[in-house]
Amino acid sequence: MRRFIPILLPLCILAGWEIAAIAINNAFFLPRLESVLDVLLNPLQDRLGSGSLFSNAILSVERVVLGFLLAAAIAIPLGIGMGRSSVLNAFFDATIQLFRPIPPLAWVPLALAWFKIGLTSILFIIFLGAFFPILLNTIDGVRGVKQTWVEVAATLGADERQILAKVIVPGAAPIIWTGLRVGFGIAWMCVVAAEMLPGASNGLGYLMIYAFNFGQVQVIIAGMIVIGLIGLAFDALFKWVERSRFRWRGLER
Amino acid sequence: MTLGRIMLEIRGVSKTFATEKGETVQALAGIDLTVAEQEFVCILGPSGCGKTTLLRIIAGLDRPTTGEILVEGDAVTAPSPKMAMIFQEYSLYPWRTVLDNIAFGLEVRGMERAERYSIVGRYLKLVGLEGFSGSYPYELSGGMRQRIAVARALAIEPAVLLMDEPFGALDAQTRNLMQRELLEIHNKTKKTILFVTHSVDEAVFLADRIVVLTTRPGRIREIIPVQDGRPRERTSPEFVQVRRHVLDLITEK
């Protein structure tokens, strides 16, 4: 019986929605459940000449993955360096603390001025969203590596490079992974927002704004649901890797 | 015990630390000690006497303020493969299996997998954990983990084994068992062992010679040879007599 408790609230919300939609009877304000389902169940159907839900979702995922990988490729090595070297940390830390509180979306006007409308601007925003959580977690993870682990490696004859590859990186990996998970979540939020900017011509965010202009609220809601589900799927993937690869972290005594 | 070749020489070692407040604290003063091949020497002292510092200096993990360490005639300035250290806290790599933990020192030397695994097998057998090669450290008890740490240190075939209160975190029964096993290993491998402890009982049970340190700054108070053969009986008159003498040394100011 307890197993059904988690789905109770969603069912209530759906029922409430349907009742409200019938009562309001205005599809431009709140469409019926069926019309949203119809959009979701036909993900390959072209919407308003702007491509299908599926093709736009793929575009958004491609962008987020690309921006995220770029952020990871820079944030992880930098974080390892800063975690290991107090000089590097002193050099970068103040600057990073200064830039970190600026929301990625606050960079949008500057991104448009620099990179014009298009993929580069969107990637730039995604990059900024993912970069800081990955960097800060990597620094934390590297600092959290037990000094004894490093010293054991040194007494067993490991050189600096081997200590880095065989002790620091695997020892910090669970925390770095947490940073990647958080970073990806933020990047995913950024991509949708960035696609809603003037001048974007495809992607889930674009499709939703475009649908808004045509009063297609069922497409907007369907888009939101797809965004939620994709975010959930990626998060589940990250958690699954965490559980299978970094099980030692929770069990270590 | 007939004294063989000189394995380790500690010459005039002292160590001064600067605290965070800027005060200087002398941890060790004028330590001179010569350890012969195959000898089992215990360094005994109250907490804060600098015994761990001394061991770390010998291991090449810390530098002495004055004096020098020679192992087989060579000055120690950095961790050397001639010595392996076993730490008090659990130092196994939790992301590595037992097999790969013990193989670590061989791996960083570039030894082929098949060869290092066959060597590891021998040491697993020596510490009596043949069936656990695929286990992870968090699946093992504290005593088993320290056995693995001993096997990992022995696998690189060091001339000297440095042990920093390795059984300090274990319960009394496991501790006694580990002490007996260590003596067996000492008997089989003929390693020179330098063993730091604050337990008088442990020192008297294990050592050929007990080096008693004073409180800060740590100096050698007395070196007590233990003539009693092995295995020692903790209730024998000889054991009790040495124990009494050492206790007197430690308690009197």
Short mmCIF file of C-alpha atoms in Angstrom, two decimals, chain A residues 8-239:
data_model
loop_
_atom_site.label_atom_id
_atom_site.label_comp_id
_atom_site.label_asym_id
_atom_site.label_seq_id
_atom_site.Cartn_x
_atom_site.Cartn_y
_atom_site.Cartn_z
CA LEU A 8 -1.06 10.03 -4.97
CA LEU A 9 -0.15 13.70 -5.25
CA PRO A 10 0.62 13.60 -9.00
CA LEU A 11 -2.72 11.89 -9.59
CA CYS A 12 -4.50 14.57 -7.57
CA ILE A 13 -2.74 17.30 -9.51
CA LEU A 14 -3.73 15.72 -12.83
CA ALA A 15 -7.32 15.34 -11.70
CA GLY A 16 -7.40 18.92 -10.41
CA TRP A 17 -5.92 20.15 -13.64
CA GLU A 18 -8.52 18.36 -15.75
CA ILE A 19 -11.39 19.64 -13.59
CA ALA A 20 -10.01 23.19 -13.69
CA ALA A 21 -9.50 22.99 -17.47
CA ILE A 22 -13.10 21.90 -18.02
CA ALA A 23 -14.35 24.63 -15.67
CA ILE A 24 -12.24 27.39 -17.23
CA ASN A 25 -12.91 26.13 -20.75
CA ASN A 26 -10.17 28.24 -22.31
CA ALA A 27 -7.38 26.34 -24.07
CA PHE A 28 -5.27 29.52 -24.31
CA PHE A 29 -5.16 29.66 -20.53
CA LEU A 30 -5.24 26.01 -19.43
CA PRO A 31 -5.60 23.31 -22.05
CA ARG A 32 -7.24 19.97 -21.32
CA LEU A 33 -5.06 17.08 -20.20
CA GLU A 34 -5.81 15.17 -23.41
CA SER A 35 -4.49 17.91 -25.67
CA VAL A 36 -1.15 17.91 -23.79
CA LEU A 37 -1.06 14.12 -23.90
CA ASP A 38 -1.73 14.29 -27.60
CA VAL A 39 1.38 16.44 -28.05
CA LEU A 40 3.45 14.13 -25.86
CA LEU A 41 2.26 10.98 -27.62
CA ASN A 42 3.16 12.39 -31.03
CA PRO A 43 6.70 13.54 -30.33
CA LEU A 44 7.72 13.26 -33.99
CA GLN A 45 4.95 15.46 -35.33
CA ASP A 46 6.02 18.91 -36.55
CA ARG A 47 4.78 21.75 -34.37
CA LEU A 48 3.97 25.05 -36.09
CA GLY A 49 6.72 24.48 -38.63
CA SER A 50 9.39 24.59 -35.93
CA GLY A 51 10.23 20.91 -35.84
CA SER A 52 8.94 18.20 -33.55
CA LEU A 53 9.17 17.90 -29.81
CA PHE A 54 11.68 15.09 -30.29
CA SER A 55 13.98 16.84 -32.75
CA ASN A 56 14.06 19.99 -30.60
CA ALA A 57 14.73 17.95 -27.47
CA ILE A 58 17.64 16.23 -29.21
CA LEU A 59 19.06 19.62 -30.17
CA SER A 60 18.82 20.86 -26.59
CA VAL A 61 20.45 17.71 -25.24
CA GLU A 62 23.27 17.99 -27.77
CA ARG A 63 23.92 21.57 -26.74
CA VAL A 64 23.87 20.85 -23.05
CA VAL A 65 26.18 17.87 -23.41
CA LEU A 66 28.63 19.88 -25.49
CA GLY A 67 28.65 22.86 -23.12
CA PHE A 68 28.84 20.60 -20.12
CA LEU A 69 31.79 18.62 -21.51
CA LEU A 70 33.63 21.84 -22.28
CA ALA A 71 33.05 23.04 -18.72
CA ALA A 72 34.21 19.71 -17.26
CA ALA A 73 37.29 19.64 -19.49
CA ILE A 74 38.44 22.95 -18.03
CA ALA A 75 36.98 22.86 -14.51
CA ILE A 76 38.32 19.43 -13.51
CA PRO A 77 42.01 20.00 -14.35
CA LEU A 78 41.83 23.52 -12.91
CA GLY A 79 40.14 22.21 -9.76
CA ILE A 80 42.77 19.51 -9.33
CA GLY A 81 45.49 22.10 -9.70
CA MET A 82 43.86 24.47 -7.23
CA GLY A 83 43.16 21.67 -4.77
CA ARG A 84 46.77 20.54 -4.85
CA SER A 85 48.65 23.80 -5.06
CA SER A 86 48.14 26.68 -2.66
CA VAL A 87 49.87 28.98 -5.15
CA LEU A 88 47.44 28.15 -7.94
CA ASN A 89 44.59 28.47 -5.48
CA ALA A 90 45.74 31.88 -4.30
CA PHE A 91 46.12 32.97 -7.91
CA PHE A 92 42.63 31.96 -9.08
CA ASP A 93 40.45 31.95 -5.97
CA ALA A 94 39.62 35.67 -5.62
CA THR A 95 38.68 35.96 -9.28
CA ILE A 96 36.52 32.88 -9.15
CA GLN A 97 34.72 34.07 -6.04
CA LEU A 98 34.02 37.32 -7.85
CA PHE A 99 32.49 35.69 -10.92
CA ARG A 100 30.67 32.87 -9.19
CA PRO A 101 27.67 34.83 -7.82
CA ILE A 102 26.82 36.19 -11.28
CA PRO A 103 23.94 34.05 -12.57
CA PRO A 104 24.71 32.47 -15.96
CA LEU A 105 21.71 34.25 -17.45
CA ALA A 106 23.13 37.63 -16.41
CA TRP A 107 25.83 36.94 -18.99
CA VAL A 108 23.32 36.76 -21.80
CA PRO A 109 23.56 40.36 -23.04
CA LEU A 110 27.34 40.19 -23.02
CA ALA A 111 27.26 36.78 -24.71
CA LEU A 112 25.05 38.23 -27.45
CA ALA A 113 27.39 41.20 -27.85
CA TRP A 114 30.43 38.96 -28.15
CA PHE A 115 29.21 35.87 -29.93
CA LYS A 116 26.05 37.14 -31.63
CA ILE A 117 22.90 35.09 -31.70
CA GLY A 118 23.53 31.38 -32.13
CA LEU A 119 25.12 28.24 -30.82
CA THR A 120 28.24 29.92 -29.41
CA SER A 121 26.20 32.19 -27.15
CA ILE A 122 24.09 29.30 -25.91
CA LEU A 123 27.16 27.14 -25.30
CA PHE A 124 28.79 30.00 -23.42
CA ILE A 125 25.81 30.27 -21.05
CA ILE A 126 25.70 26.49 -20.50
CA PHE A 127 29.44 26.45 -19.91
CA LEU A 128 29.12 29.12 -17.21
CA GLY A 129 26.27 27.26 -15.55
CA ALA A 130 28.15 23.98 -15.31
CA PHE A 131 31.62 25.35 -14.69
CA PHE A 132 31.44 26.57 -11.08
CA PRO A 133 29.80 23.58 -9.41
CA ILE A 134 32.27 21.25 -11.14
CA LEU A 135 35.24 23.43 -10.23
CA LEU A 136 34.30 23.92 -6.58
CA ASN A 137 33.49 20.27 -6.02
CA THR A 138 36.72 19.19 -7.68
CA ILE A 139 38.71 21.47 -5.37
CA ASP A 140 36.82 20.10 -2.36
CA GLY A 141 37.26 16.52 -3.49
CA VAL A 142 41.00 16.89 -4.04
CA ARG A 143 41.45 18.58 -0.66
CA GLY A 144 39.46 15.80 0.96
CA VAL A 145 41.86 13.10 -0.23
CA LYS A 146 43.45 11.69 2.91
CA GLN A 147 47.03 12.77 3.39
CA THR A 148 47.81 9.23 4.51
CA TRP A 149 46.76 7.86 1.12
CA VAL A 150 49.23 10.20 -0.54
CA GLU A 151 52.01 9.36 1.91
CA VAL A 152 51.46 5.62 1.53
CA ALA A 153 51.83 6.04 -2.21
CA ALA A 154 55.03 8.04 -1.74
CA THR A 155 56.55 5.46 0.60
CA LEU A 156 55.62 2.71 -1.87
CA GLY A 157 57.60 4.51 -4.56
CA ALA A 158 54.95 6.38 -6.54
CA ASP A 159 56.10 9.57 -8.28
CA GLU A 160 54.04 12.79 -8.45
CA ARG A 161 52.29 11.83 -11.67
CA GLN A 162 51.37 8.39 -10.32
CA ILE A 163 50.11 9.89 -7.07
CA LEU A 164 47.90 12.18 -9.11
CA ALA A 165 46.55 9.42 -11.35
CA LYS A 166 46.29 6.60 -8.84
CA VAL A 167 45.48 8.37 -5.58
CA ILE A 168 44.25 11.96 -5.99
CA VAL A 169 41.92 11.44 -8.92
CA PRO A 170 40.29 8.20 -7.75
CA GLY A 171 40.16 9.49 -4.18
CA ALA A 172 38.45 12.70 -5.24
CA ALA A 173 36.30 11.06 -7.92
CA PRO A 174 33.09 10.69 -5.87
CA ILE A 175 33.03 14.41 -5.03
CA ILE A 176 34.02 15.40 -8.56
CA TRP A 177 31.14 13.26 -9.76
CA THR A 178 28.75 15.09 -7.43
CA GLY A 179 30.00 18.33 -8.99
CA LEU A 180 29.34 16.95 -12.46
CA ARG A 181 25.82 15.95 -11.45
CA VAL A 182 25.02 19.37 -9.99
CA GLY A 183 26.74 21.10 -12.92
CA PHE A 184 24.74 19.14 -15.43
CA GLY A 185 21.49 20.02 -13.67
CA ILE A 186 22.30 23.71 -13.83
CA ALA A 187 23.49 23.43 -17.42
CA TRP A 188 20.18 21.86 -18.35
CA MET A 189 18.29 24.74 -16.79
CA CYS A 190 20.53 27.19 -18.64
CA VAL A 191 20.07 25.64 -22.06
CA VAL A 192 16.30 25.94 -21.97
CA ALA A 193 16.48 29.53 -20.78
CA ALA A 194 19.13 30.41 -23.36
CA GLU A 195 17.01 28.95 -26.15
CA MET A 196 14.20 31.32 -25.20
CA LEU A 197 16.36 34.32 -26.00
CA PRO A 198 15.57 36.47 -28.99
CA GLY A 199 17.18 35.10 -32.09
CA ALA A 200 17.23 31.43 -31.12
CA SER A 201 15.73 29.32 -33.88
CA ASN A 202 15.36 25.85 -32.41
CA GLY A 203 15.58 23.75 -29.26
CA LEU A 204 13.00 23.01 -26.60
CA GLY A 205 13.11 26.50 -25.12
CA TYR A 206 12.60 28.04 -28.54
CA LEU A 207 9.72 25.71 -29.32
CA MET A 208 7.96 26.72 -26.11
CA ILE A 209 8.38 30.46 -26.67
CA TYR A 210 7.25 30.01 -30.26
CA ALA A 211 4.22 28.04 -29.07
CA PHE A 212 3.46 30.85 -26.66
CA ASN A 213 3.35 33.35 -29.51
CA PHE A 214 0.70 31.19 -31.14
CA GLY A 215 -1.23 30.53 -27.96
CA GLN A 216 -0.40 26.82 -28.07
CA VAL A 217 -0.32 26.33 -24.33
CA GLN A 218 -0.57 22.52 -24.65
CA VAL A 219 2.78 22.56 -26.49
CA ILE A 220 4.29 24.74 -23.74
CA ILE A 221 3.19 22.33 -21.03
CA ALA A 222 4.27 19.30 -23.06
CA GLY A 223 7.67 20.97 -23.47
CA MET A 224 7.93 21.52 -19.73
CA ILE A 225 7.13 17.89 -19.05
CA VAL A 226 9.77 16.74 -21.54
CA ILE A 227 12.33 19.08 -19.94
CA GLY A 228 11.52 17.64 -16.53
CA LEU A 229 11.72 14.06 -17.72
CA ILE A 230 15.03 14.54 -19.53
CA GLY A 231 16.53 16.26 -16.46
CA LEU A 232 15.29 13.42 -14.29
CA ALA A 233 16.72 10.80 -16.64
CA PHE A 234 20.17 12.40 -16.65
CA ASP A 235 20.13 12.79 -12.88
CA ALA A 236 19.19 9.13 -12.51
CA LEU A 237 22.07 8.20 -14.78
CA PHE A 238 24.50 10.22 -12.67
CA LYS A 239 23.15 8.67 -9.47
#
